[in-house]
Coordinates of C-alpha atoms and ligand atoms in Angstrom, one line a residue:
M1 CA -11.5 -16.3 13.8
V2 CA -8.7 -18.4 12.7
L3 CA -8.7 -16.3 9.5
I4 CA -8.6 -13.0 11.5
R5 CA -5.6 -14.3 13.4
E6 CA -3.9 -15.1 10.1
I7 CA -4.6 -11.7 8.7
F8 CA -3.1 -10.0 11.7
R9 CA -0.1 -12.4 11.7
R10 CA 0.5 -11.6 8.1
F11 CA -0.2 -7.9 8.0
W12 CA 0.5 -6.5 11.5
P13 CA 4.2 -6.3 10.9
Y14 CA 3.6 -3.8 8.0
T15 CA 2.2 -1.4 10.8
R16 CA 5.6 -0.8 12.2
G17 CA 6.4 2.9 12.2
V18 CA 2.7 3.8 12.3
R19 CA 1.7 2.1 15.4
A20 CA 2.3 5.3 17.6
L21 CA -0.2 7.1 15.2
F22 CA -2.8 4.4 15.7
M23 CA -2.2 4.5 19.5
A24 CA -2.5 8.3 19.5
G25 CA -5.8 7.8 17.5
V26 CA -7.1 5.5 20.2
A27 CA -5.9 7.6 23.2
L28 CA -7.4 10.8 21.7
A29 CA -10.7 9.1 20.9
I30 CA -10.8 7.8 24.5
V31 CA -10.2 11.3 25.9
A32 CA -13.1 12.6 23.7
A33 CA -15.4 9.8 25.0
V34 CA -14.5 10.8 28.6
C35 CA -15.4 14.5 27.8
E36 CA -18.7 13.4 26.4
V37 CA -19.4 11.3 29.6
G38 CA -18.7 14.5 31.5
A39 CA -20.9 16.6 29.3
I40 CA -23.8 14.3 29.7
W41 CA -23.4 14.2 33.4
L42 CA -23.5 18.0 33.4
F43 CA -26.7 17.9 31.3
G44 CA -28.3 15.7 34.1
L45 CA -27.0 18.1 36.7
I46 CA -28.4 21.2 34.9
T47 CA -31.7 19.4 34.5
D48 CA -32.0 18.7 38.3
E49 CA -30.3 21.8 39.6
V50 CA -31.4 24.5 37.2
L51 CA -34.4 23.4 35.1
S52 CA -36.3 21.5 37.9
R53 CA -35.6 24.2 40.5
R54 CA -35.8 27.0 38.1
D55 CA -32.5 28.4 39.5
L56 CA -30.7 30.3 36.8
G57 CA -27.8 31.1 39.1
A58 CA -26.7 27.4 39.2
F59 CA -26.6 27.4 35.4
W60 CA -23.4 29.3 34.6
I61 CA -20.6 27.2 36.0
P62 CA -21.9 23.8 34.8
A63 CA -22.6 25.5 31.4
L64 CA -19.1 26.9 31.1
I65 CA -17.6 23.5 32.0
W66 CA -19.8 21.8 29.5
L67 CA -18.7 24.3 26.8
G68 CA -15.0 23.8 27.8
L69 CA -15.5 19.9 27.6
S70 CA -17.2 20.0 24.2
V71 CA -14.3 22.2 22.9
V72 CA -11.7 19.8 24.3
A73 CA -13.7 16.8 22.9
G74 CA -13.8 18.5 19.5
L75 CA -10.1 19.2 19.4
V76 CA -9.0 15.8 20.4
S77 CA -11.5 14.1 18.1
F78 CA -10.1 16.1 15.3
A79 CA -6.5 15.3 16.3
G80 CA -7.4 11.7 16.8
A81 CA -9.1 11.3 13.5
Y82 CA -6.3 13.0 11.7
A83 CA -3.6 10.7 13.5
T84 CA -5.7 7.6 12.6
A85 CA -6.1 8.7 8.9
L86 CA -2.4 9.5 8.6
G87 CA -1.4 6.1 10.1
A88 CA -3.9 4.4 7.9
Q89 CA -2.6 6.0 4.8
R90 CA 1.0 5.3 5.5
F91 CA 0.2 1.7 6.3
L92 CA -1.6 1.4 3.1
L93 CA 1.2 2.9 1.1
R94 CA 3.7 0.5 2.7
L95 CA 1.5 -2.5 2.1
R96 CA 0.8 -1.7 -1.4
D97 CA 4.5 -1.0 -2.0
E98 CA 5.5 -4.3 -0.5
V99 CA 2.9 -6.5 -2.2
F100 CA 3.8 -4.8 -5.5
S101 CA 7.5 -5.5 -4.9
H102 CA 6.7 -9.1 -4.1
V103 CA 4.6 -9.3 -7.3
Q104 CA 7.7 -8.1 -9.2
T105 CA 9.8 -10.9 -7.8
L106 CA 7.4 -13.5 -9.4
T107 CA 8.5 -14.9 -12.7
P108 CA 6.5 -14.0 -15.8
D109 CA 4.6 -17.4 -15.7
F110 CA 2.7 -16.0 -12.8
F111 CA 1.4 -13.3 -14.9
D112 CA 0.8 -15.5 -17.9
N113 CA -1.6 -17.6 -15.7
R114 CA -3.6 -14.6 -14.4
R115 CA -5.8 -11.8 -15.5
L116 CA -4.3 -8.4 -15.2
G117 CA -7.4 -6.6 -14.1
D118 CA -8.0 -9.1 -11.4
L119 CA -4.3 -8.5 -10.1
M120 CA -5.0 -4.8 -10.2
A121 CA -8.1 -5.2 -8.1
R122 CA -6.0 -7.1 -5.5
L123 CA -3.4 -4.5 -5.4
T124 CA -6.0 -1.7 -4.9
D125 CA -9.4 -2.5 -3.4
D126 CA -8.4 -5.7 -1.6
I127 CA -5.4 -4.0 0.1
E128 CA -7.6 -1.2 1.2
A129 CA -10.0 -3.7 2.8
I130 CA -7.1 -5.1 4.7
E131 CA -6.1 -1.6 6.0
E132 CA -9.8 -1.1 7.1
L133 CA -9.3 -4.1 9.4
V134 CA -5.8 -4.1 10.5
G135 CA -5.2 -0.3 10.6
S136 CA -8.2 2.1 11.1
G137 CA -10.6 -0.9 11.9
L138 CA -8.5 -1.8 14.9
V139 CA -8.4 1.8 16.1
R140 CA -12.2 1.9 15.7
L141 CA -12.6 -1.4 17.5
L142 CA -10.6 -0.2 20.5
T143 CA -12.1 3.2 20.7
T144 CA -15.6 1.6 20.5
I145 CA -14.8 -0.9 23.2
A146 CA -13.5 2.0 25.3
S147 CA -16.7 4.0 24.6
V148 CA -19.0 1.1 25.5
I149 CA -17.1 0.7 28.8
F150 CA -17.4 4.4 29.7
F151 CA -20.9 4.9 28.7
A152 CA -22.1 1.6 30.3
G153 CA -20.1 2.5 33.5
A154 CA -21.7 5.9 33.7
A155 CA -25.2 4.3 33.2
F156 CA -24.4 1.8 35.8
Y157 CA -23.3 4.6 38.1
I158 CA -26.6 6.4 37.8
R159 CA -28.8 3.4 38.3
W160 CA -27.3 -0.1 38.5
D161 CA -30.6 -2.0 38.4
L162 CA -31.9 0.0 35.4
A163 CA -28.7 -0.4 33.7
L164 CA -28.8 -4.3 34.3
V165 CA -32.2 -4.4 32.6
T166 CA -31.1 -2.5 29.6
F167 CA -27.7 -4.2 29.3
A168 CA -29.6 -7.5 29.1
M169 CA -30.5 -6.4 25.6
I170 CA -26.8 -6.1 24.4
P171 CA -26.4 -9.8 23.6
V172 CA -29.4 -9.4 21.4
F173 CA -27.6 -6.8 19.4
L174 CA -24.5 -8.9 19.2
F175 CA -26.5 -11.9 18.2
V176 CA -28.1 -10.0 15.3
S177 CA -24.9 -8.5 14.1
K178 CA -23.2 -11.9 14.2
G179 CA -25.9 -13.4 12.1
F180 CA -25.6 -10.5 9.6
A181 CA -21.8 -10.7 9.5
S182 CA -21.7 -14.4 8.4
K183 CA -24.1 -13.5 5.5
F184 CA -22.2 -10.4 4.7
R185 CA -19.0 -12.4 4.4
G186 CA -20.3 -14.6 1.6
A187 CA -21.7 -11.5 -0.2
A188 CA -18.4 -9.7 0.2
A189 CA -16.3 -12.5 -1.2
R190 CA -18.7 -12.7 -4.3
E191 CA -18.2 -8.9 -4.6
R192 CA -14.4 -9.1 -4.5
L193 CA -14.3 -11.9 -7.1
S194 CA -16.7 -10.1 -9.5
N195 CA -14.8 -6.8 -9.0
G196 CA -11.7 -8.5 -10.2
A197 CA -13.4 -10.0 -13.2
M198 CA -15.0 -6.7 -14.1
N199 CA -11.6 -4.9 -13.9
S200 CA -10.1 -7.6 -16.1
V201 CA -12.7 -7.0 -18.9
I202 CA -12.2 -3.3 -18.7
E203 CA -8.4 -3.6 -18.8
E204 CA -8.4 -6.2 -21.7
S205 CA -10.9 -4.3 -23.7
L206 CA -9.2 -0.9 -23.3
A207 CA -5.7 -2.4 -24.0
N208 CA -7.1 -3.9 -27.2
Q209 CA -9.3 -1.0 -28.4
S210 CA -7.9 -0.8 -31.9
L211 CA -8.6 -4.5 -32.5
V212 CA -12.0 -4.1 -31.0
Q213 CA -12.9 -1.2 -33.2
A214 CA -11.3 -2.6 -36.3
Y215 CA -13.4 -5.8 -35.9
N216 CA -16.5 -3.8 -34.9
R217 CA -16.8 -5.8 -31.7
Q218 CA -17.7 -2.9 -29.5
E219 CA -21.1 -4.4 -28.6
T220 CA -19.5 -7.7 -27.7
E221 CA -17.1 -6.0 -25.4
A222 CA -19.9 -3.9 -23.9
G223 CA -21.9 -7.1 -23.5
R224 CA -19.0 -8.7 -21.6
L225 CA -18.6 -5.8 -19.3
H226 CA -22.4 -5.7 -18.8
A227 CA -22.5 -9.4 -17.9
E228 CA -19.6 -8.9 -15.3
G229 CA -21.2 -5.7 -14.2
S230 CA -24.6 -7.5 -13.6
I231 CA -22.9 -10.2 -11.4
W232 CA -21.2 -7.3 -9.6
L233 CA -24.6 -5.5 -9.2
R234 CA -26.1 -8.7 -7.7
A235 CA -23.2 -9.2 -5.2
N236 CA -23.4 -5.5 -4.4
M237 CA -27.1 -5.7 -3.8
A238 CA -26.7 -8.6 -1.5
Q239 CA -24.4 -6.5 0.6
A240 CA -26.6 -3.4 0.3
W241 CA -29.6 -5.5 1.3
L242 CA -27.9 -6.7 4.4
S243 CA -26.5 -3.3 5.3
A244 CA -29.8 -1.6 4.8
L245 CA -31.7 -4.2 6.8
Y246 CA -29.2 -4.2 9.6
G247 CA -30.0 -0.5 10.5
P248 CA -33.9 -0.8 10.9
V249 CA -33.6 -4.1 12.8
V250 CA -31.2 -2.6 15.3
Q251 CA -33.5 0.5 15.5
V252 CA -36.6 -1.6 16.5
I253 CA -34.4 -3.3 19.2
E254 CA -33.2 0.2 20.4
T255 CA -36.8 1.5 20.5
I256 CA -37.8 -1.5 22.7
C257 CA -34.9 -0.7 24.9
L258 CA -35.9 3.0 25.3
L259 CA -39.5 2.1 26.1
V260 CA -38.2 -0.3 28.8
I261 CA -36.1 2.4 30.2
I262 CA -38.8 5.0 30.4
G263 CA -41.2 2.5 31.9
F264 CA -38.6 1.3 34.4
G265 CA -37.3 4.9 35.0
A266 CA -40.8 6.2 35.8
W267 CA -41.1 3.5 38.4
E268 CA -37.7 4.4 40.0
I269 CA -38.5 8.1 39.9
A270 CA -41.8 7.3 41.7
A271 CA -39.9 5.2 44.3
G272 CA -37.6 8.2 44.7
R273 CA -34.4 6.4 43.6
L274 CA -33.9 8.4 40.6
T275 CA -34.2 12.1 39.6
I276 CA -35.5 13.3 36.2
G277 CA -32.1 14.6 35.4
G278 CA -30.7 11.3 36.3
L279 CA -33.1 9.5 34.0
L280 CA -32.4 11.9 31.1
A281 CA -28.6 11.5 31.6
F282 CA -29.1 7.7 31.7
A283 CA -31.1 7.8 28.5
A284 CA -28.4 10.0 26.9
Y285 CA -25.6 7.6 28.0
L286 CA -27.6 4.8 26.3
A287 CA -28.1 6.9 23.2
Y288 CA -24.3 6.8 22.9
L289 CA -23.9 3.3 24.1
Y290 CA -26.1 1.7 21.6
P291 CA -24.6 3.2 18.4
A292 CA -21.2 2.0 19.9
V293 CA -22.5 -1.4 20.3
Q294 CA -24.0 -1.2 16.8
N295 CA -20.5 0.0 15.7
L296 CA -19.1 -3.2 17.0
G297 CA -21.6 -5.0 14.7
Q298 CA -20.5 -2.9 11.8
I299 CA -16.8 -3.7 12.6
A300 CA -17.8 -7.3 12.2
L301 CA -19.0 -6.5 8.7
T302 CA -15.7 -4.7 7.9
V303 CA -13.9 -7.8 9.2
S304 CA -15.9 -10.0 6.8
E305 CA -15.0 -7.7 3.9
A306 CA -11.4 -7.6 4.8
A307 CA -11.3 -11.3 5.2
A308 CA -12.6 -11.6 1.7
G309 CA -10.0 -9.2 0.4
S310 CA -7.1 -10.4 2.4
D311 CA -7.6 -14.0 1.2
R312 CA -6.9 -12.7 -2.3
V313 CA -3.8 -10.7 -1.2
I314 CA -2.4 -13.7 0.9
E315 CA -2.8 -15.9 -2.2
I316 CA -0.4 -13.5 -4.0
L317 CA 2.0 -13.2 -1.1
R318 CA 2.2 -17.0 -0.9
A319 CA 3.2 -17.3 -4.6
R320 CA 6.8 -18.0 -5.0
P321 CA 8.9 -17.3 -8.0
A322 CA 9.6 -20.3 -10.2
V323 CA 13.2 -19.6 -9.7
T324 CA 15.1 -18.3 -6.8
D325 CA 18.9 -17.6 -6.1
R326 CA 20.8 -20.5 -4.7
D327 CA 22.3 -19.8 -1.3
T328 CA 25.6 -20.5 -2.8
A329 CA 25.2 -18.1 -5.7
A330 CA 28.3 -16.0 -5.7
P331 CA 28.0 -12.3 -6.9
M332 CA 29.6 -11.8 -10.3
T333 CA 32.7 -9.7 -9.8
S334 CA 33.0 -8.3 -13.3
R335 CA 31.0 -7.9 -16.5
S336 CA 30.6 -11.3 -18.2
R337 CA 32.6 -12.1 -21.4
G338 CA 29.4 -13.4 -23.0
Q339 CA 30.3 -17.0 -23.6
I340 CA 27.0 -18.9 -23.7
D341 CA 26.8 -22.7 -23.7
F342 CA 23.5 -24.7 -23.6
V343 CA 24.4 -28.3 -22.7
G344 CA 21.9 -31.0 -23.2
V345 CA 19.0 -28.8 -22.1
D346 CA 15.5 -30.3 -21.7
F347 CA 12.5 -28.2 -20.7
T348 CA 8.9 -28.9 -20.0
Y349 CA 6.5 -26.1 -18.9
P350 CA 5.3 -26.8 -15.4
N351 CA 1.7 -27.1 -16.6
R352 CA 2.6 -29.2 -19.7
T353 CA 3.3 -32.9 -20.1
S354 CA 5.3 -33.0 -23.3
P355 CA 8.7 -31.3 -23.5
T356 CA 9.1 -28.0 -25.3
L357 CA 12.9 -28.4 -25.7
R358 CA 14.9 -31.7 -25.8
N359 CA 18.6 -32.1 -25.6
L360 CA 19.4 -28.8 -26.9
S361 CA 23.2 -28.1 -27.0
F362 CA 24.9 -25.2 -28.7
S363 CA 27.7 -22.7 -27.8
V364 CA 28.2 -19.1 -28.8
G365 CA 31.2 -17.1 -27.9
P366 CA 31.9 -13.3 -27.3
G367 CA 31.3 -11.3 -30.5
E368 CA 29.7 -14.3 -32.3
L369 CA 26.2 -14.7 -33.8
V370 CA 24.0 -17.7 -33.5
V371 CA 20.7 -17.9 -35.3
C372 CA 17.9 -19.9 -33.8
T373 CA 15.1 -20.7 -36.1
G374 CA 12.2 -23.1 -36.5
P375 CA 8.4 -23.0 -36.9
S376 CA 6.1 -21.1 -34.7
G377 CA 5.6 -22.8 -31.4
A378 CA 8.9 -24.7 -31.6
G379 CA 10.4 -23.2 -28.5
K380 CA 12.4 -20.4 -29.7
S381 CA 11.1 -17.8 -27.1
T382 CA 11.3 -20.5 -24.5
L383 CA 15.0 -20.5 -25.1
T384 CA 15.1 -16.8 -24.1
K385 CA 13.1 -17.4 -21.0
L386 CA 15.6 -20.1 -19.9
L387 CA 18.6 -17.9 -20.6
L388 CA 17.1 -15.2 -18.5
R389 CA 16.1 -17.8 -15.8
F390 CA 12.4 -17.2 -15.9
Y391 CA 12.4 -21.0 -15.6
D392 CA 15.1 -23.6 -15.0
P393 CA 15.8 -26.4 -17.4
T394 CA 14.2 -29.7 -16.6
A395 CA 17.7 -31.3 -17.4
G396 CA 21.0 -30.1 -18.7
Q397 CA 22.8 -26.9 -18.0
I398 CA 23.1 -23.3 -19.4
L399 CA 26.4 -21.8 -18.8
L400 CA 27.6 -18.1 -18.9
D401 CA 31.3 -17.8 -19.1
G402 CA 31.5 -21.5 -18.1
V403 CA 29.4 -21.0 -14.9
D404 CA 26.0 -22.7 -14.5
I405 CA 23.5 -19.7 -14.6
R406 CA 21.7 -21.3 -11.5
D407 CA 24.9 -20.5 -9.6
L408 CA 24.6 -16.8 -10.4
P409 CA 22.5 -14.3 -8.7
H410 CA 19.6 -13.9 -11.2
R411 CA 19.8 -10.1 -11.2
A412 CA 23.5 -10.2 -12.0
L413 CA 22.8 -12.7 -14.8
R414 CA 20.0 -10.5 -16.3
D415 CA 22.3 -7.5 -16.1
N416 CA 24.5 -9.2 -18.6
I417 CA 21.8 -9.9 -21.1
T418 CA 19.7 -7.6 -23.2
V419 CA 16.6 -8.9 -25.0
L420 CA 15.0 -7.1 -27.8
Q421 CA 11.5 -8.5 -28.0
Q422 CA 9.0 -9.0 -30.7
E423 CA 6.7 -6.3 -29.5
N424 CA 9.2 -3.7 -28.2
L425 CA 7.8 -2.7 -24.9
L426 CA 7.7 1.1 -24.4
F427 CA 6.3 2.9 -21.3
S428 CA 4.1 5.9 -21.4
G429 CA 6.8 8.5 -20.6
T430 CA 8.9 10.6 -22.9
V431 CA 11.2 9.4 -25.6
R432 CA 14.2 10.2 -23.3
D433 CA 12.7 8.2 -20.4
N434 CA 12.2 5.2 -22.7
I435 CA 15.7 5.1 -24.0
A436 CA 17.2 5.8 -20.5
Y437 CA 15.2 2.8 -19.1
G438 CA 18.1 0.8 -20.4
R439 CA 20.5 2.3 -17.9
P440 CA 19.3 4.1 -14.7
G441 CA 21.2 7.3 -14.3
A442 CA 22.2 7.7 -18.0
T443 CA 22.9 11.3 -19.0
M444 CA 21.3 13.2 -21.8
D445 CA 24.5 12.7 -23.8
D446 CA 24.4 9.0 -23.4
V447 CA 20.8 8.9 -24.5
V448 CA 21.6 11.1 -27.6
R449 CA 24.6 8.9 -28.4
A450 CA 22.6 5.8 -28.3
A451 CA 19.8 7.4 -30.4
V452 CA 22.3 8.4 -33.0
M453 CA 23.6 4.8 -33.2
A454 CA 20.1 3.5 -33.5
D455 CA 19.3 5.9 -36.3
V456 CA 16.5 7.4 -34.4
H457 CA 18.1 10.8 -33.5
A458 CA 17.0 12.6 -36.6
F459 CA 13.4 11.2 -36.3
I460 CA 13.2 12.4 -32.6
G461 CA 14.4 15.9 -33.8
T462 CA 11.1 16.0 -35.8
L463 CA 9.0 15.4 -32.8
P464 CA 7.3 18.5 -31.3
Q465 CA 9.2 18.4 -28.0
G466 CA 12.2 16.3 -29.2
Y467 CA 13.4 13.9 -26.6
D468 CA 10.8 15.3 -24.1
T469 CA 7.9 14.2 -26.4
P470 CA 5.4 11.9 -24.6
I471 CA 5.2 8.6 -26.7
G472 CA 1.7 7.7 -25.7
Q473 CA 0.4 4.6 -24.1
R474 CA 2.9 1.8 -24.9
G475 CA 4.4 3.9 -27.8
R476 CA 1.1 3.9 -29.8
L477 CA 1.9 7.4 -31.1
M478 CA 4.8 5.9 -33.2
S479 CA 5.2 3.5 -36.0
G480 CA 6.5 -0.1 -35.5
G481 CA 9.9 0.8 -37.1
Q482 CA 10.2 3.9 -34.9
R483 CA 9.4 2.1 -31.8
Q484 CA 11.9 -0.7 -32.7
R485 CA 14.7 1.9 -33.2
I486 CA 13.8 3.4 -29.9
A487 CA 14.1 -0.1 -28.4
I488 CA 17.4 -0.6 -30.1
A489 CA 18.7 2.8 -28.6
R490 CA 17.6 1.5 -25.2
A491 CA 19.4 -1.7 -25.9
I492 CA 22.6 0.0 -27.1
L493 CA 22.5 2.3 -23.9
R494 CA 22.2 -0.9 -21.7
D495 CA 25.4 -2.2 -23.2
A496 CA 25.1 -5.8 -21.9
P497 CA 27.7 -8.3 -23.4
V498 CA 24.9 -10.8 -24.4
L499 CA 22.0 -9.9 -26.8
V500 CA 18.9 -11.9 -27.7
L501 CA 17.0 -10.6 -30.6
D502 CA 13.7 -12.3 -30.6
E503 CA 12.0 -11.8 -34.0
P504 CA 13.2 -8.2 -34.3
M505 CA 11.6 -7.7 -37.7
T506 CA 8.2 -9.1 -36.9
G507 CA 5.4 -6.9 -38.1
L508 CA 7.7 -4.6 -40.2
D509 CA 7.5 -4.2 -43.8
S510 CA 10.5 -4.9 -45.9
S511 CA 11.6 -1.2 -46.3
T512 CA 11.2 -0.5 -42.5
A513 CA 12.9 -3.8 -41.8
A514 CA 15.8 -2.8 -44.1
R515 CA 16.1 0.5 -42.2
I516 CA 16.7 -1.2 -38.9
M517 CA 19.3 -3.6 -40.2
E518 CA 22.1 -1.1 -39.8
P519 CA 21.2 -0.1 -36.3
L520 CA 20.8 -3.7 -35.4
R521 CA 24.3 -4.5 -36.8
R522 CA 25.8 -1.7 -34.7
L523 CA 23.9 -3.1 -31.6
M524 CA 25.3 -6.6 -32.3
S525 CA 28.9 -5.5 -32.9
G526 CA 31.2 -7.0 -30.4
R527 CA 28.4 -8.8 -28.4
T528 CA 27.3 -12.4 -28.2
T529 CA 24.2 -12.5 -30.2
I530 CA 21.4 -15.1 -30.3
L531 CA 19.0 -14.1 -33.2
I532 CA 15.7 -15.8 -33.0
T533 CA 13.9 -15.7 -36.2
H534 CA 11.7 -17.7 -38.5
D535 CA 12.4 -15.3 -41.3
L536 CA 15.0 -17.1 -43.4
R537 CA 15.9 -13.9 -45.2
L538 CA 17.5 -12.7 -42.1
I539 CA 19.8 -15.5 -41.7
P540 CA 23.3 -14.8 -43.1
E541 CA 24.6 -17.6 -45.3
T542 CA 27.5 -18.4 -43.1
A543 CA 25.7 -18.2 -39.9
H544 CA 25.7 -20.9 -37.3
T545 CA 22.2 -22.0 -37.1
I546 CA 20.1 -23.9 -34.7
V547 CA 16.9 -25.4 -35.9
L548 CA 14.2 -26.0 -33.2
G549 CA 11.2 -28.1 -33.6
A550 CA 10.3 -30.4 -36.3
P551 CA 7.4 -32.6 -37.4
R552 CA 5.6 -33.8 -34.3
R553 CA 5.8 -37.6 -34.0
H554 CA 3.4 -39.4 -31.8
G555 CA 2.5 -36.0 -30.2
R556 CA 6.1 -35.4 -29.1
M557 CA 8.3 -32.6 -30.3
R558 CA 11.6 -33.3 -31.7
V559 CA 14.3 -30.8 -31.2
R560 CA 17.1 -30.7 -33.5
A561 CA 20.2 -28.7 -33.0
F562 CA 23.0 -28.7 -35.5
R563 CA 26.1 -26.9 -36.6
R564 CA 26.3 -26.3 -40.3
R565 CA 29.2 -28.7 -41.1
G566 CA 32.5 -26.8 -41.4
V567 CA 31.0 -23.5 -40.4
T568 CA 32.1 -21.9 -37.2
P569 CA 30.0 -19.2 -35.5
R570 CA 30.3 -16.0 -37.4
P571 CA 31.9 -12.9 -35.8
V572 CA 29.6 -10.0 -36.1
Ligands
LIG1 P1 8.2 -20.0 -30.5 O1 8.9 -18.8 -29.9 O2 9.1 -20.9 -31.2 O3 7.0 -19.7 -31.4 P2 7.5 -20.7 -27.8 O4 8.8 -20.8 -27.1 O5 6.8 -19.3 -27.6 O6 7.6 -20.9 -29.3 O7 6.6 -21.7 -27.3 C1 6.9 -23.1 -27.5 C2 5.8 -24.0 -26.9 O8 5.6 -23.8 -25.5 C3 4.4 -23.7 -27.6 O9 3.9 -24.9 -27.7 C4 3.6 -23.0 -26.5 O10 2.3 -23.2 -26.5 C5 4.3 -23.5 -25.2 N1 4.3 -22.4 -24.1 C6 4.9 -21.2 -24.2 N2 4.8 -20.5 -23.1 C7 4.1 -21.3 -22.2 C8 3.7 -21.2 -20.9 N3 4.0 -20.1 -20.1 N4 3.1 -22.2 -20.4 C9 2.9 -23.4 -21.0 N5 3.3 -23.5 -22.3 C10 3.9 -22.5 -22.9

């Protein structure tokens, strides 16, 4: 129950704006229930006044009212269901949007430590489970409680002693459903977990299909999915078994109740305390009452499922980004000049014991190039992550225009830096969308100008729909060199004063690499550039070079940063 309170405390605020729809859903469902109570009462009346007395004349008025009631009940049920569904969908949309926005505030280390498929399951199925509890589930709960009160009240009104006998069975229903719910909760948690695992396998396998096929590992991948699918099957079957058993168990209890009513009712009729119409109406009220009580049990199962899902969403919402803006962070008033200084920077990843960077110091000014090199794993990409403030240094400072970057809003900091990554990340839109990603609101002219400077305009002209050609999932319909030049166009369009080129030639053959040299030079021109590369051919003779990493001694990494004697950073 504590968990339910926690779920509502967390997620109820997201229902603002749709609460009126939920309230309308509840109110209309209550009106429908009242109409049904009236209709059943008329049914009893017709039995006694028309059928028992064989008096057709008494039939028409109650029949017309009954018809009227059922039309009204139908209309309000429809409107209530519609209002509830609209409220539920809007709530779901907001919840998903906000959880996704929160996820996007988390620094990339959050994603590095998680499986993407599992995160996707949390953002879809688990969020739906929460809606089914906090949104439509709550509406269902309130309307069911109202139905129970009305139908029980009507049954009580007809024959209170008979009603007392039959109500005595209600705790049995609740007891049974409580027992089922606790078992269901465990099964639901297992199902959620394995759903995430299964999604992860599908996501990983599909994302790496070319590797899978090139290595002929299709069977392995199918086997992995089958293994996760089998776990999912067992978890689902545990749920299905419980759901399937719940119905028949309740039905047996219901039959016992019905027999008790008929027996008791026959005795009451014989004693003259009840008419046949009264008994039939009584039985009809119970026929509505018991499913409503059963519904309460079902809601308990929904609660169990939602509890399992919301645990997983709450875990995401509790995650905090590794870096946040300081309260004192003052907004940047103008574009940065691009002066970067690393001053005695040490860095150890949160889940590591040995430092990745130690006492790293270097400076690079506007329009200058600094090359950062060293063996793989030396910490070259880590340097980029620190500059973008995906992490903060363990010691030392990184300055932009002389200001510690921890004193800048991180969005403003990142607006001043463009990173060209090893695998240039493209989205599955058109060529134009991908270039314009660098600057929201860029015009077609801006896009074309950037493409021309990146030497990719002519190539785009050969595509079937030019700039409107879809580039395929993550740009797979293009070669590495073409993707890289599109990424350069995007970086040119972004026009940030600081540029980090992280292994820009990786994976490119020498002629393709030569082809992007010129566009790269245009991109670097006038900007502060940090070129990360282990490819010594890329390093200009005169470049200011930082060498990271070195032989490991006693398991510790030594970081060396030096300025080639007598050589100042080279303007580009
Ligand atoms: P480089 O770019 O020079 O190849 P990286 O900066 O990527 O090296 O990595 C430096 C070291 O930090 C490596 O030993 C790597 O295993 C470790 N590392 C990188 N990312 C993480 C991370 N998110 N968590 C823990 N260790 C990491």
